[in-house]
Short mmCIF file of C-alpha atoms and ligand atoms in Angstrom, two decimals:
data_model
loop_
_atom_site.label_atom_id
_atom_site.label_comp_id
_atom_site.label_asym_id
_atom_site.label_seq_id
_atom_site.Cartn_x
_atom_site.Cartn_y
_atom_site.Cartn_z
CA MET A 1 -36.57 -13.87 37.10
CA TYR A 2 -34.18 -15.95 35.04
CA PRO A 3 -32.40 -14.35 32.22
CA VAL A 4 -33.26 -17.40 30.26
CA ASP A 5 -36.42 -19.29 30.81
CA ILE A 6 -37.72 -21.21 27.86
CA LYS A 7 -40.12 -24.21 27.63
CA GLY A 8 -40.94 -26.63 24.84
CA ILE A 9 -39.07 -24.87 22.18
CA GLN A 10 -39.47 -26.22 18.77
CA ARG A 11 -37.83 -25.22 15.49
CA SER A 12 -37.96 -26.75 12.03
CA TYR A 13 -36.31 -25.88 8.78
CA SER A 14 -38.22 -26.96 5.69
CA GLY A 15 -39.76 -29.98 7.41
CA SER A 16 -36.82 -31.23 9.36
CA GLU A 17 -37.14 -30.67 13.07
CA VAL A 18 -33.90 -29.27 14.40
CA LEU A 19 -35.15 -28.55 17.92
CA LYS A 20 -37.95 -30.83 19.08
CA HIS A 21 -38.58 -29.93 22.69
CA ILE A 22 -36.07 -27.78 24.68
CA ASP A 23 -36.57 -26.59 28.19
CA LEU A 24 -33.87 -24.41 29.63
CA LYS A 25 -33.39 -22.07 32.62
CA ILE A 26 -30.27 -20.19 33.30
CA ALA A 27 -29.84 -17.99 36.39
CA ARG A 28 -27.64 -14.96 36.69
CA GLY A 29 -24.08 -15.87 37.58
CA GLU A 30 -24.41 -19.34 35.97
CA PHE A 31 -22.18 -20.47 33.14
CA VAL A 32 -23.82 -23.01 30.90
CA ALA A 33 -22.19 -24.76 28.02
CA LEU A 34 -23.93 -26.57 25.19
CA LEU A 35 -22.16 -29.35 23.49
CA GLY A 36 -23.42 -31.25 20.43
CA ARG A 37 -22.37 -32.57 17.09
CA SER A 38 -21.95 -30.24 14.16
CA GLY A 39 -25.44 -29.57 12.74
CA SER A 40 -27.22 -30.67 15.93
CA GLY A 41 -28.96 -27.26 16.33
CA LYS A 42 -26.71 -25.48 18.87
CA SER A 43 -26.56 -22.25 16.86
CA THR A 44 -30.27 -22.52 16.15
CA LEU A 45 -30.97 -22.54 19.88
CA LEU A 46 -28.54 -19.64 20.61
CA ARG A 47 -30.06 -17.55 17.78
CA ILE A 48 -33.45 -18.09 19.31
CA LEU A 49 -32.15 -16.80 22.72
CA ALA A 50 -30.58 -13.82 20.91
CA GLY A 51 -33.91 -12.95 19.33
CA LEU A 52 -32.41 -13.48 15.82
CA ASP A 53 -34.71 -16.50 15.09
CA ARG A 54 -38.27 -17.38 16.14
CA PRO A 55 -39.22 -20.74 17.47
CA ASP A 56 -42.12 -22.52 15.87
CA GLY A 57 -43.51 -23.49 19.23
CA GLY A 58 -42.87 -23.23 22.96
CA THR A 59 -42.65 -20.22 25.23
CA THR A 60 -39.70 -17.94 25.79
CA SER A 61 -38.87 -15.46 28.50
CA ILE A 62 -35.42 -13.94 27.77
CA SER A 63 -33.82 -10.84 29.36
CA ALA A 64 -33.88 -7.78 27.22
CA ASN A 65 -30.24 -7.01 27.90
CA VAL A 66 -28.42 -9.51 25.77
CA ALA A 67 -24.96 -9.53 24.46
CA ILE A 68 -23.41 -11.86 21.89
CA VAL A 69 -20.00 -12.93 20.70
CA PHE A 70 -19.69 -15.23 17.55
CA GLN A 71 -16.84 -17.27 16.26
CA ASP A 72 -16.00 -14.38 13.88
CA ALA A 73 -15.65 -11.03 15.66
CA ARG A 74 -18.23 -9.31 13.35
CA LEU A 75 -16.89 -5.80 13.89
CA LEU A 76 -17.96 -3.16 11.42
CA PRO A 77 -14.80 -2.74 9.34
CA TRP A 78 -15.59 0.93 8.70
CA GLU A 79 -15.80 1.94 12.35
CA ASN A 80 -12.75 2.02 14.67
CA VAL A 81 -12.62 -0.20 17.77
CA ALA A 82 -14.14 2.41 20.08
CA ARG A 83 -17.17 2.99 17.87
CA ASN A 84 -17.65 -0.66 17.45
CA VAL A 85 -17.63 -1.26 21.13
CA ALA A 86 -19.97 1.62 21.72
CA MET A 87 -22.59 0.10 19.27
CA GLY A 88 -26.12 0.67 20.62
CA LEU A 89 -24.97 2.41 23.83
CA THR A 90 -27.19 5.40 24.63
CA GLU A 91 -25.81 6.25 28.01
CA GLN A 92 -24.22 9.62 28.76
CA ASP A 93 -21.01 8.04 29.97
CA ALA A 94 -20.60 5.76 26.96
CA LYS A 95 -17.17 6.91 26.14
CA GLU A 96 -15.96 6.23 29.70
CA ARG A 97 -17.51 2.81 29.64
CA VAL A 98 -15.96 1.96 26.31
CA ARG A 99 -12.51 2.86 27.64
CA ASN A 100 -13.01 0.82 30.78
CA ALA A 101 -14.30 -2.21 28.76
CA LEU A 102 -11.31 -2.00 26.47
CA ALA A 103 -8.94 -1.75 29.41
CA GLU A 104 -10.66 -4.85 30.89
CA VAL A 105 -9.85 -6.94 27.77
CA GLY A 106 -6.44 -5.43 27.53
CA LEU A 107 -7.05 -3.55 24.35
CA SER A 108 -6.66 0.06 25.42
CA HIS A 109 -3.81 0.64 22.97
CA ARG A 110 -6.00 -0.30 20.05
CA ILE A 111 -8.91 1.98 20.81
CA ASP A 112 -8.62 3.98 17.65
CA ALA A 113 -7.55 1.11 15.38
CA TRP A 114 -9.42 -0.08 12.31
CA PRO A 115 -10.66 -3.67 12.64
CA VAL A 116 -8.72 -4.88 9.56
CA THR A 117 -5.48 -4.12 11.50
CA LEU A 118 -6.41 -6.33 14.50
CA SER A 119 -5.16 -9.86 14.94
CA GLY A 120 -7.72 -12.69 15.41
CA GLY A 121 -7.27 -12.57 19.14
CA GLU A 122 -7.60 -8.84 19.30
CA ALA A 123 -10.66 -8.74 17.26
CA GLN A 124 -12.27 -11.35 19.56
CA ARG A 125 -11.32 -9.32 22.61
CA ALA A 126 -12.88 -6.22 20.98
CA ALA A 127 -16.06 -8.29 20.41
CA LEU A 128 -15.95 -9.32 24.07
CA ALA A 129 -15.59 -5.70 25.16
CA ARG A 130 -18.50 -4.78 22.94
CA ALA A 131 -20.53 -7.46 24.74
CA LEU A 132 -19.52 -6.55 28.29
CA VAL A 133 -19.65 -2.81 28.02
CA ARG A 134 -23.44 -2.97 28.36
CA GLU A 135 -23.33 -5.10 31.54
CA PRO A 136 -25.58 -7.79 29.94
CA ASP A 137 -27.84 -10.03 32.00
CA LEU A 138 -27.24 -12.70 29.42
CA LEU A 139 -24.00 -13.32 27.51
CA LEU A 140 -24.34 -15.57 24.46
CA LEU A 141 -21.11 -17.09 23.00
CA ASP A 142 -21.32 -19.12 19.81
CA GLU A 143 -18.01 -21.09 19.56
CA PRO A 144 -16.24 -17.78 20.51
CA PHE A 145 -12.79 -19.34 20.47
CA GLY A 146 -13.12 -21.67 17.60
CA ALA A 147 -11.13 -19.65 15.13
CA LEU A 148 -8.22 -18.88 17.49
CA ASP A 149 -4.83 -20.58 17.86
CA ALA A 150 -4.27 -22.71 20.76
CA LEU A 151 -2.27 -20.33 22.81
CA THR A 152 -4.64 -17.36 22.22
CA ARG A 153 -7.57 -19.69 23.06
CA ILE A 154 -6.07 -20.44 26.48
CA ALA A 155 -5.47 -16.73 27.18
CA MET A 156 -9.09 -16.00 26.13
CA HIS A 157 -10.41 -18.80 28.41
CA ASP A 158 -8.72 -17.12 31.35
CA LEU A 159 -10.00 -13.66 30.31
CA VAL A 160 -13.57 -14.91 29.95
CA LEU A 161 -13.46 -16.63 33.36
CA GLU A 162 -12.12 -13.51 34.94
CA LEU A 163 -14.72 -11.32 33.37
CA PHE A 164 -17.43 -13.74 34.25
CA GLU A 165 -16.35 -13.71 37.88
CA ARG A 166 -16.41 -9.90 37.93
CA HIS A 167 -19.71 -9.25 36.10
CA ARG A 168 -21.66 -12.48 36.84
CA PRO A 169 -24.04 -12.46 33.86
CA ALA A 170 -25.91 -15.61 32.85
CA VAL A 171 -23.67 -17.16 30.20
CA PHE A 172 -24.78 -19.56 27.44
CA MET A 173 -21.82 -20.78 25.43
CA VAL A 174 -22.02 -23.08 22.48
CA THR A 175 -18.90 -25.14 21.76
CA HIS A 176 -17.91 -28.51 20.36
CA ASP A 177 -14.76 -28.63 22.63
CA VAL A 178 -15.41 -30.92 25.65
CA ASP A 179 -12.35 -29.63 27.51
CA GLU A 180 -13.36 -26.04 26.96
CA ALA A 181 -16.83 -26.78 28.34
CA ILE A 182 -15.32 -28.47 31.41
CA LYS A 183 -12.91 -25.68 32.06
CA LEU A 184 -15.41 -22.85 31.86
CA ALA A 185 -18.90 -24.08 32.66
CA ASP A 186 -20.90 -24.84 35.78
CA ARG A 187 -23.38 -26.87 33.89
CA ILE A 188 -22.92 -28.71 30.56
CA LEU A 189 -25.76 -29.72 28.29
CA VAL A 190 -25.49 -32.08 25.42
CA LEU A 191 -27.81 -31.44 22.45
CA ASP A 192 -28.79 -34.40 20.40
CA ASN A 193 -31.70 -35.20 18.09
CA GLY A 194 -33.47 -32.06 19.05
CA HIS A 195 -33.46 -32.73 22.80
CA ILE A 196 -31.18 -31.85 25.73
CA HIS A 197 -29.96 -35.45 25.76
CA ALA A 198 -27.71 -35.18 28.86
CA GLU A 199 -26.92 -32.67 31.51
CA PHE A 200 -23.84 -32.48 33.82
CA THR A 201 -23.06 -30.30 36.70
CA VAL A 202 -19.39 -29.46 37.17
CA GLU A 203 -18.50 -29.43 40.77
CA ARG A 204 -15.29 -27.61 41.51
CA SER A 205 -13.20 -27.37 44.69
CA ARG A 206 -12.21 -24.00 46.13
CA ASP A 207 -9.07 -23.86 44.11
CA GLY A 208 -11.03 -24.26 40.85
CA SER A 209 -9.95 -27.80 40.15
CA LEU A 210 -12.55 -30.49 39.50
CA ALA A 211 -14.10 -31.97 42.59
CA ALA A 212 -13.86 -35.67 43.16
CA ALA A 213 -17.51 -36.10 42.00
CA SER A 214 -16.71 -34.58 38.63
CA THR A 215 -13.52 -36.40 37.76
CA SER A 216 -15.30 -38.71 35.33
CA ILE A 217 -17.15 -35.99 33.63
CA ARG A 218 -15.00 -35.98 30.61
CA ALA A 219 -15.59 -39.55 29.87
CA ASP A 220 -19.26 -39.20 30.59
CA LEU A 221 -19.44 -36.30 28.10
CA LEU A 222 -17.68 -38.15 25.42
CA ARG A 223 -20.06 -41.03 25.92
CA ALA A 224 -23.01 -38.76 25.80
CA LEU A 225 -21.77 -37.27 22.54
CA GLY A 226 -21.23 -40.85 21.19
CA VAL A 227 -17.59 -40.26 20.21
CA ALA A 228 -15.62 -42.32 22.62
CA HIS A 229 -15.19 -45.76 21.22
CA SER A 230 -17.09 -47.99 18.88
CA SER A 231 -18.56 -49.75 21.93
CA GLY A 232 -18.92 -46.48 23.84
CA ARG A 233 -22.69 -46.47 23.72
CA SER A 234 -22.65 -49.36 26.23
CA ARG A 235 -23.68 -48.02 29.63
CA THR A 236 -22.36 -51.08 31.52
CA GLY A 237 -19.03 -52.69 32.18
CA HIS A 238 -16.07 -51.28 34.08
CA GLU A 239 -13.74 -52.13 31.22
CA THR A 240 -15.40 -49.76 28.89
CA GLU A 241 -15.54 -47.08 31.52
CA SER A 242 -11.80 -47.26 32.32
CA HIS A 243 -11.09 -47.34 28.63
CA HIS A 244 -12.90 -44.09 28.17
CA LEU A 245 -10.97 -42.52 31.01
CA ARG A 246 -7.62 -43.59 29.45
CA LEU A 247 -8.80 -42.24 26.10
CA ALA A 248 -9.75 -39.02 27.76
CA ALA A 249 -6.40 -38.84 29.49
CA GLN A 250 -4.70 -39.30 26.19
CA ASN A 251 -6.66 -36.69 24.38
CA GLY A 252 -6.69 -34.51 27.45
CA ALA A 253 -4.05 -31.91 28.43
CA ILE A 254 -6.13 -28.92 29.21
CA MET B 1 20.71 19.15 2.85
CA SER B 2 23.65 16.80 2.59
CA LYS B 3 25.53 16.41 -0.62
CA ALA B 4 24.59 12.72 -0.88
CA ALA B 5 20.94 13.65 -0.98
CA VAL B 6 21.57 15.76 -4.05
CA ALA B 7 22.99 12.91 -6.00
CA LYS B 8 20.03 10.66 -5.30
CA PRO B 9 17.29 10.29 -7.95
CA LEU B 10 14.07 12.30 -7.55
CA PRO B 11 11.96 10.79 -4.82
CA SER B 12 8.93 8.90 -6.14
CA ILE B 13 6.66 11.36 -4.26
CA VAL B 14 7.60 14.08 -6.74
CA ILE B 15 7.46 12.00 -9.82
CA ALA B 16 4.34 9.88 -9.17
CA PRO B 17 1.68 12.65 -9.55
CA VAL B 18 3.31 13.85 -12.76
CA LEU B 19 3.62 10.48 -14.55
CA PRO B 20 0.05 9.97 -15.58
CA TRP B 21 0.05 13.39 -17.27
CA LEU B 22 3.12 12.87 -19.38
CA SER B 23 1.39 11.13 -22.26
CA THR B 24 -1.31 13.82 -22.40
CA PHE B 25 1.35 16.58 -22.44
CA ALA B 26 3.26 14.70 -25.17
CA VAL B 27 0.05 14.52 -27.38
CA ILE B 28 -0.60 18.21 -26.91
CA ALA B 29 2.97 19.07 -27.66
CA VAL B 30 3.05 17.05 -30.86
CA TRP B 31 -0.29 18.51 -31.84
CA GLN B 32 1.03 22.04 -31.33
CA ILE B 33 4.31 21.32 -33.32
CA ALA B 34 2.41 19.77 -36.19
CA SER B 35 -0.04 22.70 -36.31
CA SER B 36 2.90 25.31 -36.16
CA LEU B 37 4.64 23.56 -39.01
CA GLY B 38 1.49 23.88 -41.13
CA LEU B 39 0.96 20.12 -41.29
CA LEU B 40 -2.61 20.47 -40.07
CA GLN B 41 -5.36 22.31 -42.03
CA GLU B 42 -6.67 25.10 -39.84
CA GLN B 43 -10.29 24.40 -40.81
CA ILE B 44 -10.09 20.79 -39.87
CA LEU B 45 -7.79 20.74 -36.80
CA PRO B 46 -6.66 24.10 -35.40
CA GLY B 47 -3.65 23.91 -32.97
CA PRO B 48 -3.87 24.11 -29.14
CA ASP B 49 -2.89 27.77 -29.49
CA ALA B 50 -6.10 28.47 -31.51
CA VAL B 51 -8.24 26.67 -29.02
CA LEU B 52 -6.71 28.88 -26.22
CA ARG B 53 -7.26 31.93 -28.26
CA ALA B 54 -10.92 30.92 -28.75
CA ALA B 55 -11.16 30.43 -25.02
CA TRP B 56 -9.74 33.88 -24.40
CA THR B 57 -12.05 35.68 -26.81
CA SER B 58 -15.19 33.90 -25.61
CA ALA B 59 -14.20 34.50 -22.00
CA GLN B 60 -13.76 38.25 -22.88
CA ASP B 61 -17.24 38.60 -24.28
CA GLY B 62 -18.74 36.45 -21.52
CA THR B 63 -20.15 33.66 -23.63
CA LEU B 64 -17.76 31.12 -22.25
CA THR B 65 -18.43 32.03 -18.62
CA ASP B 66 -22.22 31.97 -19.15
CA ALA B 67 -22.07 28.60 -20.92
CA VAL B 68 -19.97 27.03 -18.17
CA VAL B 69 -21.97 28.39 -15.38
CA ALA B 70 -25.18 27.31 -16.96
CA SER B 71 -23.99 23.77 -17.63
CA VAL B 72 -22.25 23.35 -14.33
CA LEU B 73 -25.38 24.53 -12.46
CA ARG B 74 -27.59 22.03 -14.39
CA ALA B 75 -25.10 19.28 -13.79
CA LEU B 76 -24.91 20.07 -10.06
CA VAL B 77 -28.66 20.34 -9.42
CA GLY B 78 -29.40 17.35 -11.63
CA SER B 79 -26.76 15.18 -10.06
CA LEU B 80 -27.57 16.10 -6.55
CA ALA B 81 -31.27 15.40 -7.02
CA GLY B 82 -30.76 12.20 -8.91
CA GLY B 83 -27.87 11.11 -6.56
CA VAL B 84 -29.75 11.61 -3.30
CA LEU B 85 -32.86 9.99 -4.61
CA ALA B 86 -30.87 6.91 -5.92
CA ILE B 87 -29.10 6.39 -2.53
CA VAL B 88 -32.25 6.74 -0.48
CA ILE B 89 -34.35 4.48 -2.70
CA GLY B 90 -31.45 2.11 -3.27
CA VAL B 91 -31.01 1.71 0.52
CA ALA B 92 -34.81 1.28 1.01
CA SER B 93 -35.23 -1.28 -1.60
CA GLY B 94 -31.94 -3.13 -0.78
CA PHE B 95 -33.09 -3.22 2.88
CA SER B 96 -36.68 -4.65 2.43
CA ARG B 97 -38.27 -7.18 0.21
CA LEU B 98 -41.30 -4.96 -0.21
CA GLY B 99 -39.15 -2.07 -1.43
CA GLU B 100 -37.48 -4.41 -3.89
CA PHE B 101 -40.80 -5.48 -5.38
CA ILE B 102 -42.19 -1.96 -5.59
CA VAL B 103 -39.13 -0.08 -7.11
CA ASP B 104 -36.43 -2.54 -8.20
CA LYS B 105 -38.31 -4.33 -10.95
CA PRO B 106 -39.52 -1.13 -12.79
CA ILE B 107 -36.05 0.42 -12.55
CA GLN B 108 -34.38 -2.72 -13.86
CA MET B 109 -36.78 -2.43 -16.82
CA ALA B 110 -36.22 1.30 -17.29
CA ARG B 111 -32.43 0.90 -17.39
CA ALA B 112 -32.73 -0.62 -20.82
CA ILE B 113 -33.97 2.70 -22.33
CA PRO B 114 -31.22 4.68 -24.04
CA PHE B 115 -31.11 8.12 -22.64
CA THR B 116 -31.04 9.83 -25.96
CA ALA B 117 -34.46 8.37 -26.70
CA LEU B 118 -35.83 10.29 -23.75
CA VAL B 119 -34.59 13.66 -24.87
CA PRO B 120 -37.47 14.46 -27.35
CA LEU B 121 -39.95 13.05 -24.93
CA PHE B 122 -38.76 15.26 -22.04
CA ILE B 123 -38.77 18.32 -24.38
CA LEU B 124 -42.31 17.58 -25.34
CA TRP B 125 -43.31 17.12 -21.74
CA PHE B 126 -41.45 19.84 -20.08
CA GLY B 127 -40.78 22.39 -22.78
CA ILE B 128 -37.52 24.00 -23.45
CA GLY B 129 -36.74 25.48 -20.02
CA GLU B 130 -34.37 24.20 -17.42
CA GLU B 131 -36.59 21.25 -16.24
CA PRO B 132 -36.05 18.80 -19.08
CA LYS B 133 -32.31 19.19 -18.93
CA ILE B 134 -32.08 18.93 -15.13
CA LEU B 135 -34.49 15.93 -15.15
CA LEU B 136 -32.47 14.18 -17.86
CA VAL B 137 -29.33 14.63 -15.73
CA SER B 138 -31.15 13.37 -12.69
CA TRP B 139 -32.34 10.36 -14.53
CA ALA B 140 -29.00 9.54 -15.97
CA VAL B 141 -27.40 9.80 -12.62
CA PHE B 142 -30.15 8.05 -10.83
CA VAL B 143 -30.23 4.77 -12.75
CA PRO B 144 -26.64 3.61 -12.38
CA LEU B 145 -26.22 4.93 -8.86
CA TYR B 146 -29.42 3.22 -7.76
CA LEU B 147 -28.25 -0.08 -9.30
CA SER B 148 -24.85 0.06 -7.64
CA THR B 149 -26.39 1.11 -4.32
CA PHE B 150 -28.99 -1.72 -4.47
CA SER B 151 -26.39 -4.38 -5.31
CA GLY B 152 -23.93 -2.93 -2.81
CA ILE B 153 -26.51 -3.21 -0.04
CA ARG B 154 -27.40 -6.76 -0.98
CA ASN B 155 -23.77 -7.81 -0.74
CA VAL B 156 -23.24 -6.45 2.71
CA ASP B 157 -22.49 -9.25 5.13
CA ARG B 158 -25.77 -10.12 6.72
CA ARG B 159 -23.95 -11.28 9.86
CA LEU B 160 -23.02 -7.73 10.63
CA VAL B 161 -26.74 -6.82 10.47
CA GLU B 162 -27.52 -9.55 13.02
CA VAL B 163 -24.99 -8.15 15.45
CA ALA B 164 -26.55 -4.67 15.07
CA ARG B 165 -29.97 -6.12 15.71
CA VAL B 166 -28.86 -7.86 18.87
CA TYR B 167 -27.47 -4.57 20.07
CA LYS B 168 -30.80 -2.96 19.31
CA LEU B 169 -29.86 -0.48 16.60
CA SER B 170 -32.99 1.02 14.92
CA SER B 171 -33.70 0.29 11.25
CA ILE B 172 -32.48 3.81 10.38
CA GLU B 173 -29.26 3.16 12.20
CA ILE B 174 -28.75 -0.18 10.60
CA SER B 175 -29.44 1.32 7.16
CA TRP B 176 -26.86 4.07 7.75
CA ARG B 177 -24.18 2.46 9.93
CA VAL B 178 -24.23 -1.06 8.51
CA LEU B 179 -25.87 -1.19 5.10
CA LEU B 180 -24.87 2.08 3.45
CA HIS B 181 -21.38 2.05 4.77
CA GLY B 182 -20.94 -1.58 3.71
CA ALA B 183 -22.21 -0.65 0.27
CA LEU B 184 -19.95 2.40 -0.11
CA PRO B 185 -17.32 0.78 -2.26
CA SER B 186 -20.00 -0.18 -4.77
CA VAL B 187 -21.86 3.15 -4.32
CA LEU B 188 -18.77 5.19 -5.06
CA GLY B 189 -17.96 3.08 -8.10
CA GLY B 190 -21.44 3.68 -9.31
CA LEU B 191 -21.20 7.39 -8.57
CA ARG B 192 -18.07 7.80 -10.74
CA TYR B 193 -19.87 6.16 -13.64
CA ALA B 194 -23.20 8.02 -13.01
CA LEU B 195 -21.68 11.54 -12.91
CA GLY B 196 -19.92 10.86 -16.22
CA LEU B 197 -23.14 9.67 -17.80
CA GLY B 198 -24.99 12.66 -16.36
CA LEU B 199 -22.57 14.94 -18.03
CA ALA B 200 -22.78 13.21 -21.38
CA VAL B 201 -26.52 13.35 -21.32
CA LEU B 202 -26.45 17.00 -20.41
CA ILE B 203 -24.25 17.74 -23.51
CA VAL B 204 -26.78 15.93 -25.75
CA ALA B 205 -29.76 17.69 -24.21
CA GLU B 206 -28.03 21.17 -24.48
CA SER B 207 -27.03 20.73 -28.04
CA VAL B 208 -30.51 19.56 -29.14
CA ASN B 209 -32.20 22.40 -27.47
CA ALA B 210 -30.82 25.19 -25.24
CA LYS B 211 -30.21 28.89 -25.29
CA ASN B 212 -27.07 28.61 -23.26
CA GLY B 213 -24.66 26.04 -21.87
CA ILE B 214 -21.63 24.26 -23.25
CA GLY B 215 -23.89 22.08 -25.40
CA ALA B 216 -25.51 25.13 -26.99
CA LEU B 217 -22.13 26.76 -27.57
CA LEU B 218 -21.03 23.51 -29.28
CA SER B 219 -24.03 23.32 -31.49
CA SER B 220 -23.80 26.98 -32.65
CA ALA B 221 -20.07 26.64 -33.21
CA ARG B 222 -20.82 23.58 -35.47
CA GLN B 223 -23.34 25.64 -37.44
CA TYR B 224 -20.80 28.41 -38.06
CA ALA B 225 -17.98 25.96 -38.64
CA GLN B 226 -15.90 27.30 -35.79
CA THR B 227 -13.68 24.25 -35.26
CA ASP B 228 -11.59 26.03 -32.61
CA VAL B 229 -14.79 26.60 -30.49
CA VAL B 230 -15.92 23.05 -31.02
CA LEU B 231 -12.50 21.85 -29.76
CA LEU B 232 -12.82 24.30 -26.86
CA CYS B 233 -16.20 22.75 -25.87
CA ILE B 234 -14.84 19.24 -26.09
CA SER B 235 -11.90 20.35 -23.89
CA LEU B 236 -14.28 21.80 -21.38
CA TYR B 237 -16.19 18.52 -21.14
CA ALA B 238 -12.91 16.59 -20.59
CA LEU B 239 -12.01 19.09 -17.96
CA LEU B 240 -15.49 18.64 -16.12
CA GLY B 241 -15.17 14.85 -16.40
CA LEU B 242 -11.73 15.05 -14.86
CA LEU B 243 -13.01 17.22 -12.06
CA THR B 244 -15.88 14.81 -11.26
CA ASP B 245 -13.47 11.99 -11.24
CA MET B 246 -11.20 13.83 -8.80
CA LEU B 247 -14.22 14.58 -6.60
CA VAL B 248 -15.09 10.85 -6.39
CA ARG B 249 -11.48 10.03 -5.76
CA VAL B 250 -11.38 12.43 -2.76
CA LEU B 251 -14.59 10.86 -1.45
CA GLU B 252 -13.07 7.41 -1.81
CA LEU B 253 -9.87 8.40 0.04
CA ARG B 254 -11.97 9.85 2.88
CA LEU B 255 -14.78 7.38 3.14
CA LEU B 256 -12.86 4.09 2.43
CA ARG B 257 -9.98 4.79 4.65
CA TRP B 258 -10.80 1.66 6.67
CA ARG B 259 -10.04 -0.55 3.60
CA SER B 260 -6.48 0.84 3.05
CA ALA B 261 -5.66 0.80 6.63
CA TYR B 262 -4.18 -2.57 6.51
CA VAL B 263 -1.98 -1.83 3.58
CA ALA B 264 -0.87 1.45 5.17
CA GLN B 265 0.29 -0.26 8.39
N1 ADP C 1 -31.66 -20.60 8.11
C1 ADP C 1 -31.65 -21.94 7.96
N2 ADP C 1 -32.36 -22.46 6.96
C2 ADP C 1 -32.34 -23.85 6.74
N3 ADP C 1 -31.74 -24.70 7.53
C3 ADP C 1 -30.99 -24.22 8.57
C4 ADP C 1 -30.88 -22.84 8.81
N4 ADP C 1 -30.16 -22.64 10.00
C5 ADP C 1 -29.85 -23.94 10.31
N5 ADP C 1 -30.31 -24.86 9.49
C6 ADP C 1 -30.12 -26.26 9.61
O1 ADP C 1 -30.38 -26.70 11.01
C7 ADP C 1 -29.43 -27.60 11.39
C8 ADP C 1 -28.75 -27.08 12.64
O2 ADP C 1 -27.89 -26.02 12.32
P1 ADP C 1 -27.10 -25.28 13.52
O3 ADP C 1 -27.98 -24.80 14.57
O4 ADP C 1 -26.28 -24.21 12.80
O5 ADP C 1 -26.16 -26.41 13.99
P2 ADP C 1 -24.82 -26.37 14.96
O6 ADP C 1 -24.65 -24.97 15.38
O7 ADP C 1 -25.14 -27.28 16.05
O8 ADP C 1 -23.69 -26.87 14.19
C9 ADP C 1 -28.41 -27.80 10.35
O9 ADP C 1 -28.84 -28.99 9.63
C10 ADP C 1 -28.66 -26.64 9.38
O10 ADP C 1 -28.48 -27.10 8.07
MG1 MG C 2 -23.04 -23.53 15.06
#
């Protein structure tokens, strides 16, 4: 049983087909990132996985135990952090679990705080605790670090990786940041024109650095996204290729 | 207590609660002085001392207490019934399209009817007992509170509802934890206005037709040209209005703590 197993998903909004035919399987312990231009339908796909939107066609089989983190933390402003994290928990030991989850994201000292008093990074960590406290089979992330400053974002990347290693849910993360996708994901999909237009597996060595086979992945991704260079769509020619890599190196600095 | 502390001006904590009352006290003081100097005609505007004397005598023979108890009971029962109904129906119709179609349109139309126009109709329908008065208060409280609840719910951030749905809160839980709480600032604003309106409508209903209550006292005082009792009744209404306002303020302080938390930090 895959936490995500969807076939032939279609979704249109008032006549325009946002998703034309999407097949996707995600196993437990697999971290999948979805890249795509703004408006390409990434959030639409994520919302279908979350059960917040219905596809017009196709079949879906999605785990019932889903958690979600959006770009904005979406905490209830009138409930303190602990009550927010406990949302929907019915277990006897909910209090204990909330405390543990907040400790895991390093927010124990803010357990009684009102959401308006949290910084952006703290609010996002509370949202992450709310997601993890229920040990989800599937964790959905919709540009979860998009609103954070660069330093906080790096800290959050490390936190998410650490939590992912510990809990091993299936993760589906929408992002428009190529470097973020490479840093976090095992598999990167590129959504374009309603299809999964390209797919990359990120091979890592033991120490977590990119394996030799994956060193060109950044350039490949930029090309798949059509953003590298005006002649970037060309698939031939070593010159273009090395130009991409140089460009990637310039933009780089993970 | 050090000597330096004595020299300091009064801390604002002591002054702040008194300030808003200063102008009221000043007006009453001027009124009393003018009356004592014989500048005011007793029949037109008796002084505050006369009003207090009227309060004392009518409290002695029990008419004041009876009137206040009768009016407050009607206001309480009517406000409670109208208030609970307004919030329940407001949440339901704010939550669902169907609810909106069924109840919102008729209420939007009914709000245009002036309450005083309903007084004779309610008396014809329900007679001269307690029912028409309580129903009028309920109606007067219901309409504005319903409207502010409905619009409050419609303005709650839908993205919060999405999160609640992903985490499998039931419709009842979403209504309570997300929608009603999100609508509270608007609901409480509506409540303040609704309770004031309920009181005003009660006065009208009681003075048109009632054996007891502040409105009845008012209307008989007018008949016998007891200006001091008329002023007493007006003061009582002002006092009741003040009390309801304080009640709503206490509710706001308690229920909207999360809003002020940032400022308080
Ligand atoms: N509820 C909706 N109603 C109409 N159009 C929508 C709705 N949600 C998304 N869309 C449209 O679908 C397209 C994809 O949106 P979205 O999935 O949010 O893109 P992305 O997350 O990739 O930026 C956009 O053109 C957007 O305008
Ligand atoms: Mg999006």
